[in-house]
CSV table of C-alpha atoms and ligand atoms in Angstrom, one decimal:
chain,number,residue,atom,x,y,z
A,1,UNK,CA,-58.4,209.3,-47.6
A,2,UNK,CA,-56.2,207.0,-49.3
A,3,UNK,CA,-57.3,203.6,-49.3
A,4,UNK,CA,-54.8,201.1,-50.6
A,5,UNK,CA,-51.6,201.4,-48.5
A,6,UNK,CA,-48.3,199.8,-49.2
A,7,UNK,CA,-45.5,199.4,-46.4
A,8,UNK,CA,-42.2,198.5,-47.2
A,9,UNK,CA,-40.3,196.8,-44.5
A,10,UNK,CA,-42.0,194.8,-41.6
A,11,UNK,CA,-39.8,195.8,-38.8
A,12,UNK,CA,-40.5,197.9,-35.5
A,13,UNK,CA,-41.9,200.8,-37.5
A,14,UNK,CA,-43.2,199.1,-40.6
A,15,UNK,CA,-45.4,196.6,-38.8
A,16,UNK,CA,-46.9,199.7,-36.5
A,17,UNK,CA,-47.7,201.9,-39.3
A,18,UNK,CA,-49.3,199.1,-41.1
A,19,UNK,CA,-51.4,198.3,-37.9
A,20,UNK,CA,-52.3,202.0,-37.7
A,21,UNK,CA,-53.5,202.2,-41.1
A,22,UNK,CA,-55.3,198.7,-41.1
A,23,UNK,CA,-57.1,200.0,-37.9
A,24,UNK,CA,-58.4,203.1,-39.6
A,25,UNK,CA,-59.8,200.9,-42.5
A,26,UNK,CA,-57.2,201.1,-45.2
A,27,UNK,CA,-56.2,197.7,-47.1
A,28,UNK,CA,-52.7,197.4,-46.5
A,29,UNK,CA,-49.9,195.5,-48.3
A,30,UNK,CA,-46.7,194.8,-45.9
A,31,UNK,CA,-43.6,194.1,-48.2
A,32,UNK,CA,-40.4,192.7,-46.8
A,33,UNK,CA,-37.6,191.0,-48.6
A,34,UNK,CA,-37.0,188.7,-45.8
A,35,UNK,CA,-39.7,186.0,-45.8
A,36,UNK,CA,-38.9,185.1,-42.0
A,37,UNK,CA,-39.2,188.6,-40.7
A,38,UNK,CA,-42.5,188.9,-42.8
A,39,UNK,CA,-43.8,186.0,-40.9
A,40,UNK,CA,-43.0,187.1,-37.7
A,41,UNK,CA,-44.4,190.6,-37.9
A,42,UNK,CA,-47.6,189.1,-39.1
A,43,UNK,CA,-47.7,186.6,-36.1
A,44,UNK,CA,-46.7,189.5,-33.6
A,45,UNK,CA,-49.4,191.9,-35.2
A,46,UNK,CA,-51.9,189.1,-34.8
A,47,UNK,CA,-51.1,188.2,-31.4
A,48,UNK,CA,-51.3,191.8,-30.5
A,49,UNK,CA,-54.8,192.1,-31.4
A,50,UNK,CA,-55.8,188.8,-29.8
A,51,UNK,CA,-54.6,190.3,-26.6
A,52,UNK,CA,-56.6,193.4,-27.2
A,53,UNK,CA,-59.5,191.4,-27.7
A,54,UNK,CA,-58.9,189.3,-24.2
A,55,UNK,CA,-58.7,192.8,-22.7
A,56,UNK,CA,-62.2,193.6,-23.9
A,57,UNK,CA,-60.6,196.7,-26.2
A,58,UNK,CA,-61.4,195.2,-29.3
A,59,UNK,CA,-64.5,193.4,-30.4
A,60,UNK,CA,-64.1,190.0,-32.4
A,61,UNK,CA,-65.5,191.7,-35.3
A,62,UNK,CA,-62.8,194.3,-35.3
A,63,UNK,CA,-60.3,191.8,-34.9
A,64,UNK,CA,-61.4,189.8,-37.9
A,65,UNK,CA,-61.7,193.0,-40.2
A,66,UNK,CA,-58.7,194.5,-38.8
A,67,UNK,CA,-56.5,191.2,-39.8
A,68,UNK,CA,-58.3,190.9,-43.1
A,69,UNK,CA,-57.0,194.1,-44.2
A,70,UNK,CA,-53.3,193.2,-43.5
A,71,UNK,CA,-52.1,191.3,-46.4
A,72,UNK,CA,-48.3,190.2,-46.1
A,73,UNK,CA,-46.2,189.7,-49.5
A,74,UNK,CA,-42.9,189.5,-50.7
A,75,UNK,CA,-43.8,190.5,-54.4
A,76,UNK,CA,-42.5,194.0,-54.8
A,77,UNK,CA,-44.6,194.7,-57.9
A,78,UNK,CA,-47.8,194.0,-55.8
A,79,UNK,CA,-47.2,197.6,-54.4
A,80,UNK,CA,-47.5,199.3,-57.8
A,81,UNK,CA,-51.6,199.7,-57.5
A,82,UNK,CA,-51.3,201.2,-54.0
A,83,UNK,CA,-52.7,205.1,-53.3
A,84,UNK,CA,-49.7,205.5,-50.7
A,85,UNK,CA,-46.4,203.7,-50.1
A,86,UNK,CA,-44.5,204.2,-46.7
A,87,UNK,CA,-41.1,202.9,-46.6
A,88,UNK,CA,-39.8,201.7,-43.4
A,89,UNK,CA,-36.3,199.7,-44.1
A,90,UNK,CA,-32.9,200.0,-42.9
A,91,UNK,CA,-31.3,203.6,-42.2
A,92,UNK,CA,-29.2,203.4,-45.1
A,93,UNK,CA,-29.2,205.8,-48.1
A,94,UNK,CA,-28.2,203.5,-50.8
A,95,UNK,CA,-30.7,201.0,-50.1
A,96,UNK,CA,-33.6,203.6,-49.5
A,97,UNK,CA,-32.7,205.2,-52.9
A,98,UNK,CA,-32.6,201.8,-54.6
A,99,UNK,CA,-36.1,201.2,-53.2
A,100,UNK,CA,-37.5,204.6,-54.2
A,101,UNK,CA,-36.1,204.4,-57.6
A,102,UNK,CA,-37.9,201.0,-58.2
A,103,UNK,CA,-41.0,202.2,-56.4
A,104,UNK,CA,-41.3,205.3,-58.6
A,105,UNK,CA,-40.8,202.7,-61.7
A,106,UNK,CA,-43.7,200.7,-61.0
A,107,UNK,CA,-46.3,203.3,-59.3
A,108,UNK,CA,-48.6,205.8,-60.9
A,109,UNK,CA,-47.7,209.4,-61.3
A,110,UNK,CA,-50.2,210.4,-58.3
A,111,UNK,CA,-48.9,207.8,-56.0
A,112,UNK,CA,-47.8,209.4,-52.6
A,113,UNK,CA,-44.3,207.8,-51.9
A,114,UNK,CA,-43.1,208.2,-48.3
A,115,UNK,CA,-40.0,207.5,-46.3
A,116,UNK,CA,-40.2,206.9,-42.5
A,117,UNK,CA,-36.4,208.0,-42.4
A,118,UNK,CA,-35.5,209.7,-39.0
A,119,UNK,CA,-32.4,211.3,-40.3
A,120,UNK,CA,-31.6,210.8,-43.9
A,121,UNK,CA,-32.4,213.8,-46.4
A,122,UNK,CA,-35.7,213.3,-48.5
A,123,UNK,CA,-34.0,215.2,-51.3
A,124,UNK,CA,-31.2,212.7,-51.4
A,125,UNK,CA,-33.6,209.7,-51.1
A,126,UNK,CA,-35.6,210.9,-54.1
A,127,UNK,CA,-32.8,211.8,-56.5
A,128,UNK,CA,-33.0,209.9,-59.6
A,129,UNK,CA,-36.8,209.0,-59.2
A,130,UNK,CA,-39.4,209.5,-61.5
A,131,UNK,CA,-41.8,212.6,-60.4
A,132,UNK,CA,-40.2,213.6,-57.2
A,133,UNK,CA,-42.7,216.0,-56.3
A,134,UNK,CA,-45.0,213.1,-54.8
A,135,UNK,CA,-42.1,212.1,-52.5
A,136,UNK,CA,-42.0,212.9,-48.9
A,137,UNK,CA,-40.8,212.2,-45.5
A,138,UNK,CA,-43.5,210.9,-43.1
A,139,UNK,CA,-41.7,210.5,-40.1
A,140,UNK,CA,-43.9,208.3,-37.5
A,141,UNK,CA,-42.8,208.0,-33.9
A,142,UNK,CA,-42.5,204.7,-32.1
A,143,UNK,CA,-44.8,202.9,-31.1
A,144,UNK,CA,-46.3,204.0,-34.3
A,145,UNK,CA,-50.0,202.9,-33.4
A,146,UNK,CA,-49.9,204.9,-30.3
A,147,UNK,CA,-47.8,208.0,-30.9
A,148,UNK,CA,-50.4,210.8,-32.3
A,149,UNK,CA,-47.6,212.6,-34.1
A,150,UNK,CA,-46.4,212.6,-37.6
A,151,UNK,CA,-43.6,214.8,-39.0
A,152,UNK,CA,-44.3,215.5,-42.9
A,153,UNK,CA,-40.8,216.4,-44.4
A,154,UNK,CA,-40.9,218.7,-47.5
A,155,UNK,CA,-37.9,217.6,-49.8
A,156,UNK,CA,-36.2,220.1,-52.3
A,157,UNK,CA,-39.0,218.6,-55.1
A,158,UNK,CA,-42.0,217.8,-52.9
A,159,UNK,CA,-45.1,219.6,-54.0
A,160,UNK,CA,-47.6,221.7,-51.9
A,161,UNK,CA,-50.5,219.2,-53.3
A,162,UNK,CA,-48.4,216.2,-52.1
A,163,UNK,CA,-48.2,217.8,-48.3
A,164,UNK,CA,-52.0,218.3,-48.3
A,165,UNK,CA,-52.8,214.8,-49.6
A,166,UNK,CA,-50.1,213.3,-46.8
A,167,UNK,CA,-51.7,215.4,-44.2
A,168,UNK,CA,-55.3,214.2,-44.8
A,169,UNK,CA,-53.9,210.4,-45.0
A,170,UNK,CA,-52.1,210.9,-41.6
A,171,UNK,CA,-55.5,212.4,-40.3
A,172,UNK,CA,-57.3,209.5,-41.4
A,173,UNK,CA,-54.9,207.3,-39.3
A,174,UNK,CA,-56.1,209.5,-36.4
A,175,UNK,CA,-52.8,211.4,-36.1
A,176,UNK,CA,-51.6,214.9,-35.9
A,177,UNK,CA,-49.3,216.3,-38.6
A,178,UNK,CA,-46.7,219.0,-38.7
A,179,UNK,CA,-44.7,220.2,-41.7
A,180,UNK,CA,-40.8,220.7,-41.6
A,181,UNK,CA,-38.3,221.3,-44.2
A,182,UNK,CA,-35.9,218.5,-45.4
A,183,UNK,CA,-33.1,219.3,-42.7
A,184,UNK,CA,-31.1,217.0,-40.2
A,185,UNK,CA,-33.4,215.5,-37.5
A,186,UNK,CA,-36.2,217.6,-38.4
A,187,UNK,CA,-37.9,219.2,-35.6
A,188,UNK,CA,-38.2,217.0,-32.6
A,189,UNK,CA,-34.9,215.1,-32.7
A,190,UNK,CA,-33.1,218.5,-33.2
A,191,UNK,CA,-35.0,220.6,-30.7
A,192,UNK,CA,-34.8,217.8,-27.9
A,193,UNK,CA,-30.9,217.5,-28.0
A,194,UNK,CA,-30.2,219.8,-25.4
A,195,UNK,CA,-32.7,218.3,-22.9
A,196,UNK,CA,-29.6,215.8,-23.2
A,197,UNK,CA,-26.7,218.0,-24.2
A,198,UNK,CA,-27.3,220.7,-21.6
A,199,UNK,CA,-27.9,218.4,-18.7
A,200,UNK,CA,-24.6,216.3,-19.8
A,201,UNK,CA,-22.6,219.5,-19.4
A,202,UNK,CA,-24.2,220.5,-16.1
A,203,UNK,CA,-23.3,217.1,-14.7
A,204,UNK,CA,-20.0,216.9,-16.4
A,205,UNK,CA,-18.9,220.0,-14.7
A,206,UNK,CA,-20.1,218.7,-11.3
A,207,UNK,CA,-22.8,221.2,-11.0
A,208,UNK,CA,-25.3,218.5,-10.0
A,209,UNK,CA,-25.5,215.0,-10.3
A,210,UNK,CA,-27.8,213.2,-12.8
A,211,UNK,CA,-30.1,211.8,-10.1
A,212,UNK,CA,-30.5,215.6,-8.9
A,213,UNK,CA,-31.2,216.9,-12.4
A,214,UNK,CA,-33.3,214.3,-13.2
A,215,UNK,CA,-35.3,215.1,-10.1
A,216,UNK,CA,-35.2,219.1,-11.0
A,217,UNK,CA,-36.4,218.7,-14.6
A,218,UNK,CA,-39.4,216.4,-13.3
A,219,UNK,CA,-40.6,218.5,-10.4
A,220,UNK,CA,-39.5,222.0,-11.7
A,221,UNK,CA,-40.0,221.4,-15.2
A,222,UNK,CA,-42.9,219.0,-15.4
A,223,UNK,CA,-40.9,216.7,-17.7
A,224,UNK,CA,-42.4,213.3,-17.5
A,225,UNK,CA,-38.9,211.7,-17.2
A,226,UNK,CA,-35.5,213.4,-16.5
A,227,UNK,CA,-33.0,213.5,-19.2
A,228,UNK,CA,-30.8,210.7,-17.6
A,229,UNK,CA,-33.5,208.1,-17.0
A,230,UNK,CA,-34.6,208.9,-20.5
A,231,UNK,CA,-31.0,208.3,-21.9
A,232,UNK,CA,-30.9,204.7,-20.2
A,233,UNK,CA,-34.8,203.9,-21.2
A,234,UNK,CA,-33.8,204.8,-25.2
A,235,UNK,CA,-30.3,203.4,-24.9
A,236,UNK,CA,-26.9,205.1,-24.5
A,237,UNK,CA,-25.8,203.7,-27.8
A,238,UNK,CA,-28.9,205.2,-29.7
A,239,UNK,CA,-28.8,208.5,-28.2
A,240,UNK,CA,-25.3,208.7,-28.5
A,241,UNK,CA,-25.4,207.9,-32.2
A,242,UNK,CA,-28.5,210.5,-32.9
A,243,UNK,CA,-26.2,213.1,-30.9
A,244,UNK,CA,-23.1,212.4,-33.5
A,245,UNK,CA,-25.1,212.2,-36.4
A,246,UNK,CA,-27.0,215.4,-35.8
A,247,UNK,CA,-23.7,217.1,-34.7
A,248,UNK,CA,-22.2,216.1,-37.9
A,249,UNK,CA,-25.0,216.8,-39.9
A,250,UNK,CA,-25.0,220.3,-38.9
A,251,UNK,CA,-21.0,220.6,-39.7
A,252,UNK,CA,-19.8,220.6,-36.0
A,253,UNK,CA,-22.4,223.1,-34.7
A,254,UNK,CA,-21.2,223.5,-30.9
A,255,UNK,CA,-24.9,223.6,-29.8
A,256,UNK,CA,-25.2,220.0,-30.9
A,257,UNK,CA,-21.9,218.8,-29.5
A,258,UNK,CA,-21.8,215.4,-27.7
A,259,UNK,CA,-20.3,214.8,-24.5
A,260,UNK,CA,-17.7,213.0,-23.1
A,261,UNK,CA,-19.9,211.0,-20.5
A,262,UNK,CA,-22.0,209.6,-23.5
A,263,UNK,CA,-18.8,208.1,-25.1
A,264,UNK,CA,-17.6,206.5,-22.1
A,265,UNK,CA,-20.6,204.8,-21.3
A,266,UNK,CA,-20.9,203.8,-24.7
A,267,UNK,CA,-17.4,202.4,-24.8
A,268,UNK,CA,-17.7,200.6,-21.6
A,269,UNK,CA,-21.0,199.0,-22.8
A,270,UNK,CA,-23.4,200.6,-20.2
A,271,UNK,CA,-26.0,201.1,-22.5
A,272,UNK,CA,-28.9,201.8,-20.1
A,273,UNK,CA,-31.6,199.7,-19.1
A,274,UNK,CA,-31.2,197.3,-21.7
A,275,UNK,CA,-27.9,196.3,-20.4
A,276,UNK,CA,-28.5,196.6,-16.8
A,277,UNK,CA,-26.4,199.7,-16.2
A,278,UNK,CA,-26.2,203.1,-17.6
A,279,UNK,CA,-26.3,206.4,-15.7
A,280,UNK,CA,-28.1,204.4,-13.0
A,281,UNK,CA,-27.8,200.7,-12.2
A,282,UNK,CA,-31.0,198.5,-12.9
A,283,UNK,CA,-29.4,195.3,-11.8
A,284,UNK,CA,-31.4,193.0,-9.6
A,285,UNK,CA,-34.5,195.1,-10.5
A,286,UNK,CA,-33.5,198.1,-9.1
A,287,UNK,CA,-35.1,201.6,-10.3
A,288,UNK,CA,-33.5,204.9,-11.0
A,289,UNK,CA,-33.2,206.6,-7.8
A,290,UNK,CA,-35.8,209.5,-7.2
A,291,UNK,CA,-34.6,212.4,-5.0
A,292,UNK,CA,-37.1,214.6,-3.3
A,293,UNK,CA,-37.2,218.2,-4.3
A,294,UNK,CA,-38.6,220.8,-1.8
A,295,UNK,CA,-40.8,223.6,-2.5
A,296,UNK,CA,-38.0,226.0,-1.7
A,297,UNK,CA,-36.0,224.6,-4.2
A,298,UNK,CA,-38.6,224.8,-7.0
A,299,UNK,CA,-39.2,228.3,-6.3
A,300,UNK,CA,-35.4,229.0,-6.5
A,301,UNK,CA,-35.2,227.5,-9.6
A,302,UNK,CA,-37.8,229.6,-11.1
A,303,UNK,CA,-36.5,232.6,-9.7
A,304,UNK,CA,-33.2,232.3,-11.7
A,305,UNK,CA,-34.9,233.6,-14.7
A,306,UNK,CA,-35.4,236.9,-12.6
A,307,UNK,CA,-31.9,237.4,-11.9
A,308,UNK,CA,-30.1,235.9,-14.9
A,309,UNK,CA,-27.7,238.4,-15.2
A,310,UNK,CA,-25.9,237.4,-11.9
A,311,UNK,CA,-23.6,234.6,-11.9
A,312,UNK,CA,-25.3,231.5,-10.8
A,313,UNK,CA,-23.7,229.0,-12.6
A,314,UNK,CA,-22.1,225.9,-10.6
A,315,UNK,CA,-25.5,226.1,-8.8
A,316,UNK,CA,-28.0,223.7,-8.8
A,317,UNK,CA,-30.9,226.4,-8.8
A,318,UNK,CA,-29.8,227.3,-12.5
A,319,UNK,CA,-30.1,223.6,-14.0
A,320,UNK,CA,-33.8,224.0,-15.0
A,321,UNK,CA,-33.3,227.4,-16.5
A,322,UNK,CA,-30.1,226.3,-18.3
A,323,UNK,CA,-31.8,223.4,-20.2
A,324,UNK,CA,-34.9,225.3,-21.0
A,325,UNK,CA,-33.2,228.1,-22.2
A,326,UNK,CA,-31.2,225.8,-24.6
A,327,UNK,CA,-34.2,224.1,-25.7
A,328,UNK,CA,-36.0,227.4,-26.6
A,329,UNK,CA,-33.0,228.8,-28.2
A,330,UNK,CA,-33.0,225.8,-30.6
A,331,UNK,CA,-36.9,226.5,-31.2
A,332,UNK,CA,-35.9,230.0,-32.3
A,333,UNK,CA,-33.3,229.0,-34.5
A,334,UNK,CA,-35.6,226.7,-36.3
A,335,UNK,CA,-38.5,229.0,-36.8
A,336,UNK,CA,-35.8,231.8,-37.8
A,337,UNK,CA,-34.4,229.4,-40.4
A,338,UNK,CA,-38.0,228.5,-41.7
A,339,UNK,CA,-37.8,224.7,-40.7
A,340,UNK,CA,-41.5,224.8,-39.3
A,341,UNK,CA,-44.1,227.4,-38.1
A,342,UNK,CA,-44.0,228.2,-34.5
A,343,UNK,CA,-47.5,226.2,-34.0
A,344,UNK,CA,-46.1,223.3,-35.5
A,345,UNK,CA,-42.9,223.1,-33.5
A,346,UNK,CA,-44.9,223.6,-30.4
A,347,UNK,CA,-47.1,220.9,-31.1
A,348,UNK,CA,-44.4,218.3,-32.5
A,349,UNK,CA,-42.8,218.9,-29.1
A,350,UNK,CA,-45.7,218.1,-27.0
A,351,UNK,CA,-46.8,215.1,-28.9
A,352,UNK,CA,-43.7,214.0,-30.1
A,353,UNK,CA,-41.5,214.2,-26.9
A,354,UNK,CA,-44.4,214.7,-24.2
A,355,UNK,CA,-43.0,218.1,-23.4
A,356,UNK,CA,-45.4,219.8,-20.7
A,357,UNK,CA,-45.5,222.9,-23.1
A,358,UNK,CA,-44.3,223.8,-26.5
A,359,UNK,CA,-41.1,225.4,-26.2
A,360,UNK,CA,-42.5,228.6,-28.0
A,361,UNK,CA,-45.3,229.3,-25.8
A,362,UNK,CA,-43.0,228.4,-22.8
A,363,UNK,CA,-40.8,231.1,-23.8
A,364,UNK,CA,-43.4,233.7,-24.3
A,365,UNK,CA,-45.0,232.6,-20.9
A,366,UNK,CA,-41.5,233.1,-19.0
A,367,UNK,CA,-40.6,236.2,-21.4
A,368,UNK,CA,-38.0,235.8,-24.2
A,369,UNK,CA,-35.8,238.4,-22.5
A,370,UNK,CA,-35.3,236.4,-19.5
A,371,UNK,CA,-34.5,233.5,-21.8
A,372,UNK,CA,-32.0,235.6,-23.7
A,373,UNK,CA,-30.7,236.8,-20.3
A,374,UNK,CA,-29.8,233.3,-19.1
A,375,UNK,CA,-28.3,232.5,-22.6
A,376,UNK,CA,-26.0,235.9,-22.2
A,377,UNK,CA,-24.9,235.1,-18.9
A,378,UNK,CA,-23.9,231.4,-20.1
A,379,UNK,CA,-22.2,233.0,-22.8
A,380,UNK,CA,-20.3,235.4,-20.7
A,381,UNK,CA,-19.2,232.6,-18.4
A,382,UNK,CA,-18.3,229.8,-20.5
A,383,UNK,CA,-17.0,231.6,-23.8
A,384,UNK,CA,-18.9,228.9,-25.6
A,385,UNK,CA,-20.2,229.3,-28.9
A,386,UNK,CA,-23.0,226.7,-28.2
A,387,UNK,CA,-24.7,229.9,-25.9
A,388,UNK,CA,-25.3,232.4,-28.6
A,389,UNK,CA,-28.7,233.4,-28.7
A,390,UNK,CA,-30.7,233.0,-31.9
A,391,UNK,CA,-31.1,236.3,-33.5
A,392,UNK,CA,-35.1,235.9,-33.5
A,393,UNK,CA,-34.7,235.3,-29.8
A,394,UNK,CA,-33.1,238.4,-29.3
A,395,UNK,CA,-35.6,240.1,-31.6
A,396,UNK,CA,-38.3,238.5,-29.5
A,397,UNK,CA,-36.7,239.6,-26.4
B,401,NAI,P1,-36.0,197.4,-38.4
B,401,NAI,O1,-34.9,197.0,-38.5
B,401,NAI,O2,-37.0,196.9,-37.1
B,401,NAI,O3,-37.1,197.1,-39.6
B,401,NAI,C1,-36.4,197.2,-40.9
B,401,NAI,C2,-37.0,196.3,-42.0
B,401,NAI,O4,-36.7,196.5,-43.1
B,401,NAI,C3,-36.5,194.6,-41.5
B,401,NAI,O5,-37.9,193.8,-41.1
B,401,NAI,C4,-35.9,194.5,-42.8
B,401,NAI,O6,-36.0,192.8,-43.0
B,401,NAI,C5,-36.5,195.1,-44.0
B,401,NAI,N1,-35.4,195.3,-45.3
B,401,NAI,C6,-34.4,195.9,-44.9
B,401,NAI,N2,-34.2,196.0,-46.2
B,401,NAI,C7,-35.1,196.0,-47.0
B,401,NAI,C8,-35.2,196.2,-48.4
B,401,NAI,N3,-34.4,196.3,-49.2
B,401,NAI,N4,-36.6,195.6,-48.9
B,401,NAI,C9,-37.6,195.2,-48.2
B,401,NAI,N5,-37.2,195.3,-46.9
B,401,NAI,C10,-36.3,195.4,-46.6
B,401,NAI,O7,-36.3,198.9,-38.5
B,401,NAI,P2,-37.0,200.1,-37.8
B,401,NAI,O8,-36.6,200.4,-36.5
B,401,NAI,O9,-38.5,199.7,-37.9
B,401,NAI,O10,-36.7,201.4,-38.6
B,401,NAI,C11,-37.1,201.4,-40.3
B,401,NAI,C12,-37.1,202.9,-40.6
B,401,NAI,O11,-37.8,203.8,-39.5
B,401,NAI,C13,-35.7,203.6,-40.5
B,401,NAI,O12,-35.4,204.5,-41.4
B,401,NAI,C14,-35.5,204.1,-39.0
B,401,NAI,O13,-34.4,205.2,-39.0
B,401,NAI,C15,-36.9,204.8,-39.2
B,401,NAI,N6,-37.6,205.3,-37.6
B,401,NAI,C16,-37.4,204.2,-36.6
B,401,NAI,C17,-38.0,204.5,-35.4
B,401,NAI,C18,-37.7,203.7,-34.3
B,401,NAI,O14,-37.7,204.3,-33.1
B,401,NAI,N7,-37.1,202.3,-34.5
B,401,NAI,C19,-38.7,205.8,-35.1
B,401,NAI,C20,-38.9,206.5,-36.7
B,401,NAI,C21,-38.3,206.2,-37.4
């Protein structure tokens, strides 16, 4: 277990990762170039720990020990003796590159240097650094002390030893790791795209309303939240930006195409819960509506997989099959492109997004031939390339 941990950036993610490391017994130096932000972060961490003591979740001794392990610093050079440094500063390639270049100059050859980037290429961040084989992506999820998943991103120069040591480190934080190749949106943010994207198309066509789609995905699919309530929760602006970034990073791949409804909401300032309105209206403390789904509707939605060659579009019963088929298809593309292993993809989607099952095990349970049937029918109906089946899905089917 790496004992001396450096964190660069004391924002949401940096302070969360720092806390996770301190709670696991690491000595943590948190660096930020903004003294006020650093002081605020330390105060937030301290009051969070105090609250847990008052709720009986943390002993006074654990509180004192954890706090003593968190050391704020504005001296970049003090990170030079760390075993592992995790960078969590703003998502800007030129700034991250500068920080990694400086880190690679002041640390020993074997120091693990990790970026928490959610979208930038590790290879690009590591360009020009000394010993780029010890540089990798360590993508924690928000809130970092709570979320169990870390995506370890292997850049073009990252060594196997670096991945092994990184896995040991995140396991020591009580987390589970998956390994993925350095590709846009990694595993979770890529495969989750069509939970939103296909749902938006269904709503946009007028087949079902957002409230109906949410209810179906919760009741039939057993997802904790429906796609529209989740977009409202995440923020329409955040979700729309990620969608555009992934779409552009994959050179306008139709599977990732954003939807007009996202742009309309974004441009009109309806950003979801935080602005009071998004797909739903939250003004005056209102919650997103919950529509009842009867047992008959659940059975009809599941039966769609059995009759996928028939035209069932513009039909509410097809909502679940369409969204799930798109998620499973994306997982098959990711396996085929060697982005990650099948077990890692399933684990990542269960831990990173709370999916009730991994997409590949879900496909296996339903039958890949049925998933392929849904995609074939969608492709025939809409003549849209976004519905083309992954070659590997066809093989599995
Ligand atoms: P944030 O804006 O809350 O924090 C960034 C911090 O970095 C700020 O405190 C800022 O003062 C500091 N900073 C900026 N430039 C710096 C520099 N050159 N040297 C030292 N400190 C500097 O950002 P957040 O949300 O914590 O994100 C950080 C990284 O984590 C980004 O790469 C983001 O994409 C990634 N990420 C964010 C997630 C989220 O849900 N917020 C989830 C997973 C990854």
